[in-house]
Amino acid sequence: MQQVNLGLIGSGTVGGGVYQAIQRNGALMASRLGVQLRVAKVAVRDVRKARAVKISPALLTTDWQSVIDDPSINLIGEFMGGTTTARTVVLNAFKQGKSVVTANKALLSAHGEELFAAAQRYGTNLYYEASVAGGIPIIKVLREGLIGNRITRLYGIVNGTCNYILSRMKLEGADFAEVLADAQRLGYAEAEPSLDIDGFDAAHKTGILASLAHGFWVNPKQIYVEGICAITQQDIQFAGQLGYTIKLLGIVKRVDAAGKPGSYAVQVSVYPALVPNTHVLGSVNGVFNAILVRGDVVGDTLYYGRGAGQDATASAVLSDLADAALDLKCGIKSRVCPFVPHERDGAVLPIGAVVSRYYVRLSVIDKPGTLAKITAILGAAKIGISSVIQPEGHEGKSVPLILMIHDATNANMEKALGKIGKLAAVKAAPVMIRVENFE
Ligand SMILES: NC(=O)c1ccc[n+]([C@@H]2O[C@H](COP(=O)([O-])OP(=O)(O)OC[C@H]3O[C@@H](n4cnc5c(N)ncnc54)[C@H](OP(=O)(O)O)[C@@H]3O)[C@@H](O)[C@H]2O)c1
């Protein structure tokens, strides 16, 4: 049987999980693929470090370049994280004619365009199933399963930490800070949680999916990102009373240009949104991820599973290793190209032009004429109100006023809310959360 010798760069959560999964299911994979995967070397920062996954000391080295240069190694797994050394690792592997499997979404987000071009130039391949949504094989879905479709919509709950926090806030009535502290204690959130709770991790993943779905490279700077730090228990409860659940969504929407057949731009954004309780994404709870993909031929498809963690990520990496092993066995370097740019004029829709429905919460003085002033500002901006709710039982200097708003552009809403926020009767900055109906 043919053998593929694998060099792992990094053996922490992901690399260790991959090593362990190969020990566990390597023989099964060999029987299915007709190729034996063998871990030949493992580069780490500190060979003396105690490791949860035991690795033979003879395999360990601190010199990652020696792993790439080893002529017996024909496939590299980059599981070190970061964007600087990892970029060099991937490029150096390509220069040696070796394909790379990675789980590194930050690396792809920052340097994906360069790395995919380099893979093509050197006749190698870059496999990255584990970079988005852990155990859910979403890259394979977009690259292969739905290749005959134009992707019109993609909605993803792709950050387990945020979904865990929002789920517990809803189900237990807990506050953001309290749940975040708990998530950190349980290891679901990093000590420095900004990458997750400010939405950037979800943006890395959403950008990768958008690029793949639409065939042009989406620059991370073009992605509109809002995290979940400003979501309060009050908004979760009001949303619940209205029949909605708040979720952090990665959104990729094709928006056809009016009167120009075939011409379109793509909304690529990450923000918390009100999702109807009746929609399947509304009931995805805890650390789980889910992605809804709508194709013009297939219609709606849904993918659900663990978005991170050692085993889920290892499962995704094994799938890439299988593809890479088969490519090597068949002598094909790019049976499925990592990313094929095919839209020369692809454009990201600026957030100001994005049309949405909205939930708005105002803190107002409860006296006659206040609502009239607010509706006058919205009316002048041609923004329609679908309902107004002044919840009972709130007394004091200011009371909450909830407005549900019909479709409007983000730019119009921002402008109108700027004016409303300046009214003497409005006592705090207006809260605006978009409403997603998945139309
Ligand atoms: N954790 C997850 O659930 C998950 C899920 C999906 C994707 N990812 C991605 O997978 C990647 C790895 O994440 P992780 O959680 O496994 O990280 P990790 O636990 O911190 O492991 C990093 C590994 O890289 C090694 N390393 C770092 N710098 C090195 C260097 N200069 N030379 C040699 N080895 C070096 C470390 O060595 P030592 O062991 O000696 O410190 C460690 O083994 C990241 O890109 C992450 O975004 C992670």
PDB file of N, CA and C in Angstrom, residues 12-52:
ATOM      1  N   GLY A  12      -0.597  21.244  19.382  1.00  0.00           N
ATOM      2  CA  GLY A  12      -1.398  21.687  20.519  1.00  0.00           C
ATOM      3  C   GLY A  12      -2.768  21.031  20.409  1.00  0.00           C
ATOM      4  N   THR A  13      -3.817  21.831  20.605  1.00  0.00           N
ATOM      5  CA  THR A  13      -5.174  21.280  20.551  1.00  0.00           C
ATOM      6  C   THR A  13      -5.422  20.591  19.208  1.00  0.00           C
ATOM      7  N   VAL A  14      -5.145  21.299  18.118  1.00  0.00           N
ATOM      8  CA  VAL A  14      -5.467  20.747  16.795  1.00  0.00           C
ATOM      9  C   VAL A  14      -4.445  19.690  16.367  1.00  0.00           C
ATOM     10  N   GLY A  15      -3.142  20.070  16.367  1.00  0.00           N
ATOM     11  CA  GLY A  15      -2.119  19.111  15.922  1.00  0.00           C
ATOM     12  C   GLY A  15      -2.146  17.841  16.758  1.00  0.00           C
ATOM     13  N   GLY A  16      -2.288  17.995  18.094  1.00  0.00           N
ATOM     14  CA  GLY A  16      -2.357  16.826  18.977  1.00  0.00           C
ATOM     15  C   GLY A  16      -3.584  15.978  18.640  1.00  0.00           C
ATOM     16  N   GLY A  17      -4.697  16.654  18.376  1.00  0.00           N
ATOM     17  CA  GLY A  17      -5.928  15.925  18.023  1.00  0.00           C
ATOM     18  C   GLY A  17      -5.778  15.169  16.713  1.00  0.00           C
ATOM     19  N   VAL A  18      -5.065  15.766  15.775  1.00  0.00           N
ATOM     20  CA  VAL A  18      -4.856  15.106  14.473  1.00  0.00           C
ATOM     21  C   VAL A  18      -3.975  13.864  14.673  1.00  0.00           C
ATOM     22  N   TYR A  19      -2.901  14.035  15.456  1.00  0.00           N
ATOM     23  CA  TYR A  19      -1.998  12.904  15.728  1.00  0.00           C
ATOM     24  C   TYR A  19      -2.793  11.748  16.350  1.00  0.00           C
ATOM     25  N   GLN A  20      -3.603  12.108  17.352  1.00  0.00           N
ATOM     26  CA  GLN A  20      -4.396  11.099  18.076  1.00  0.00           C
ATOM     27  C   GLN A  20      -5.413  10.424  17.142  1.00  0.00           C
ATOM     28  N   ALA A  21      -6.055  11.231  16.295  1.00  0.00           N
ATOM     29  CA  ALA A  21      -7.086  10.678  15.398  1.00  0.00           C
ATOM     30  C   ALA A  21      -6.466   9.742  14.363  1.00  0.00           C
ATOM     31  N   ILE A  22      -5.219  10.058  13.949  1.00  0.00           N
ATOM     32  CA  ILE A  22      -4.551   9.159  12.985  1.00  0.00           C
ATOM     33  C   ILE A  22      -4.214   7.832  13.668  1.00  0.00           C
ATOM     34  N   GLN A  23      -3.780   7.918  14.948  1.00  0.00           N
ATOM     35  CA  GLN A  23      -3.515   6.663  15.676  1.00  0.00           C
ATOM     36  C   GLN A  23      -4.802   5.833  15.768  1.00  0.00           C
ATOM     37  N   ARG A  24      -5.906   6.531  16.003  1.00  0.00           N
ATOM     38  CA  ARG A  24      -7.174   5.835  16.231  1.00  0.00           C
ATOM     39  C   ARG A  24      -7.793   5.294  14.943  1.00  0.00           C
ATOM     40  N   ASN A  25      -7.829   6.114  13.902  1.00  0.00           N
ATOM     41  CA  ASN A  25      -8.573   5.731  12.693  1.00  0.00           C
ATOM     42  C   ASN A  25      -7.719   5.641  11.424  1.00  0.00           C
ATOM     43  N   GLY A  26      -6.387   5.671  11.602  1.00  0.00           N
ATOM     44  CA  GLY A  26      -5.497   5.610  10.437  1.00  0.00           C
ATOM     45  C   GLY A  26      -5.698   4.335   9.621  1.00  0.00           C
ATOM     46  N   ALA A  27      -5.866   3.208  10.330  1.00  0.00           N
ATOM     47  CA  ALA A  27      -6.013   1.929   9.613  1.00  0.00           C
ATOM     48  C   ALA A  27      -7.340   1.911   8.840  1.00  0.00           C
ATOM     49  N   LEU A  28      -8.374   2.449   9.470  1.00  0.00           N
ATOM     50  CA  LEU A  28      -9.690   2.527   8.816  1.00  0.00           C
ATOM     51  C   LEU A  28      -9.590   3.377   7.545  1.00  0.00           C
ATOM     52  N   MET A  29      -8.902   4.529   7.678  1.00  0.00           N
ATOM     53  CA  MET A  29      -8.754   5.404   6.515  1.00  0.00           C
ATOM     54  C   MET A  29      -7.943   4.709   5.419  1.00  0.00           C
ATOM     55  N   ALA A  30      -6.890   3.991   5.831  1.00  0.00           N
ATOM     56  CA  ALA A  30      -6.063   3.293   4.841  1.00  0.00           C
ATOM     57  C   ALA A  30      -6.910   2.271   4.080  1.00  0.00           C
ATOM     58  N   SER A  31      -7.803   1.586   4.814  1.00  0.00           N
ATOM     59  CA  SER A  31      -8.632   0.567   4.132  1.00  0.00           C
ATOM     60  C   SER A  31      -9.603   1.231   3.166  1.00  0.00           C
ATOM     61  N   ARG A  32     -10.001   2.456   3.486  1.00  0.00           N
ATOM     62  CA  ARG A  32     -10.940   3.146   2.591  1.00  0.00           C
ATOM     63  C   ARG A  32     -10.232   3.822   1.418  1.00  0.00           C
ATOM     64  N   LEU A  33      -9.004   4.317   1.677  1.00  0.00           N
ATOM     65  CA  LEU A  33      -8.320   5.133   0.663  1.00  0.00           C
ATOM     66  C   LEU A  33      -7.311   4.346  -0.172  1.00  0.00           C
ATOM     67  N   GLY A  34      -6.839   3.259   0.425  1.00  0.00           N
ATOM     68  CA  GLY A  34      -5.734   2.554  -0.233  1.00  0.00           C
ATOM     69  C   GLY A  34      -4.425   3.305  -0.059  1.00  0.00           C
ATOM     70  N   VAL A  35      -4.373   4.207   0.922  1.00  0.00           N
ATOM     71  CA  VAL A  35      -3.142   4.946   1.220  1.00  0.00           C
ATOM     72  C   VAL A  35      -2.980   4.976   2.738  1.00  0.00           C
ATOM     73  N   GLN A  36      -1.757   4.736   3.189  1.00  0.00           N
ATOM     74  CA  GLN A  36      -1.477   4.762   4.630  1.00  0.00           C
ATOM     75  C   GLN A  36      -0.934   6.141   5.005  1.00  0.00           C
ATOM     76  N   LEU A  37      -1.564   6.791   6.008  1.00  0.00           N
ATOM     77  CA  LEU A  37      -1.034   8.068   6.496  1.00  0.00           C
ATOM     78  C   LEU A  37      -0.089   7.779   7.660  1.00  0.00           C
ATOM     79  N   ARG A  38       1.104   8.355   7.598  1.00  0.00           N
ATOM     80  CA  ARG A  38       2.066   8.124   8.689  1.00  0.00           C
ATOM     81  C   ARG A  38       2.631   9.472   9.139  1.00  0.00           C
ATOM     82  N   VAL A  39       2.549   9.740  10.436  1.00  0.00           N
ATOM     83  CA  VAL A  39       3.149  10.983  10.937  1.00  0.00           C
ATOM     84  C   VAL A  39       4.647  10.745  11.061  1.00  0.00           C
ATOM     85  N   ALA A  40       5.434  11.512  10.286  1.00  0.00           N
ATOM     86  CA  ALA A  40       6.870  11.259  10.229  1.00  0.00           C
ATOM     87  C   ALA A  40       7.654  12.185  11.157  1.00  0.00           C
ATOM     88  N   LYS A  41       7.142  13.427  11.351  1.00  0.00           N
ATOM     89  CA  LYS A  41       7.837  14.381  12.233  1.00  0.00           C
ATOM     90  C   LYS A  41       6.823  15.381  12.770  1.00  0.00           C
ATOM     91  N   VAL A  42       7.124  15.920  13.957  1.00  0.00           N
ATOM     92  CA  VAL A  42       6.215  16.892  14.571  1.00  0.00           C
ATOM     93  C   VAL A  42       7.051  18.057  15.108  1.00  0.00           C
ATOM     94  N   ALA A  43       6.812  19.258  14.586  1.00  0.00           N
ATOM     95  CA  ALA A  43       7.537  20.427  15.105  1.00  0.00           C
ATOM     96  C   ALA A  43       6.703  21.106  16.186  1.00  0.00           C
ATOM     97  N   VAL A  44       7.352  21.430  17.304  1.00  0.00           N
ATOM     98  CA  VAL A  44       6.693  22.152  18.399  1.00  0.00           C
ATOM     99  C   VAL A  44       7.653  23.246  18.879  1.00  0.00           C
ATOM    100  N   ARG A  45       7.143  24.096  19.792  1.00  0.00           N
ATOM    101  CA  ARG A  45       8.003  25.150  20.324  1.00  0.00           C
ATOM    102  C   ARG A  45       8.943  24.594  21.390  1.00  0.00           C
ATOM    103  N   ASP A  46       8.415  23.663  22.200  1.00  0.00           N
ATOM    104  CA  ASP A  46       9.176  23.161  23.343  1.00  0.00           C
ATOM    105  C   ASP A  46       9.023  21.630  23.412  1.00  0.00           C
ATOM    106  N   VAL A  47      10.085  20.895  23.105  1.00  0.00           N
ATOM    107  CA  VAL A  47       9.982  19.430  23.055  1.00  0.00           C
ATOM    108  C   VAL A  47       9.802  18.819  24.454  1.00  0.00           C
ATOM    109  N   ARG A  48      10.176  19.605  25.505  1.00  0.00           N
ATOM    110  CA  ARG A  48      10.095  19.042  26.865  1.00  0.00           C
ATOM    111  C   ARG A  48       8.731  19.269  27.523  1.00  0.00           C
ATOM    112  N   LYS A  49       7.884  20.013  26.847  1.00  0.00           N
ATOM    113  CA  LYS A  49       6.570  20.343  27.419  1.00  0.00           C
ATOM    114  C   LYS A  49       5.738  19.073  27.646  1.00  0.00           C
ATOM    115  N   ALA A  50       5.016  19.034  28.797  1.00  0.00           N
ATOM    116  CA  ALA A  50       4.108  17.900  29.046  1.00  0.00           C
ATOM    117  C   ALA A  50       2.914  18.037  28.093  1.00  0.00           C
ATOM    118  N   ARG A  51       2.568  16.951  27.410  1.00  0.00           N
ATOM    119  CA  ARG A  51       1.503  17.011  26.398  1.00  0.00           C
ATOM    120  C   ARG A  51       0.370  16.059  26.731  1.00  0.00           C
ATOM    121  N   ALA A  52      -0.868  16.554  26.560  1.00  0.00           N
ATOM    122  CA  ALA A  52      -2.036  15.703  26.822  1.00  0.00           C
ATOM    123  C   ALA A  52      -2.026  14.516  25.858  1.00  0.00           C
TER     124      ALA A  52
END
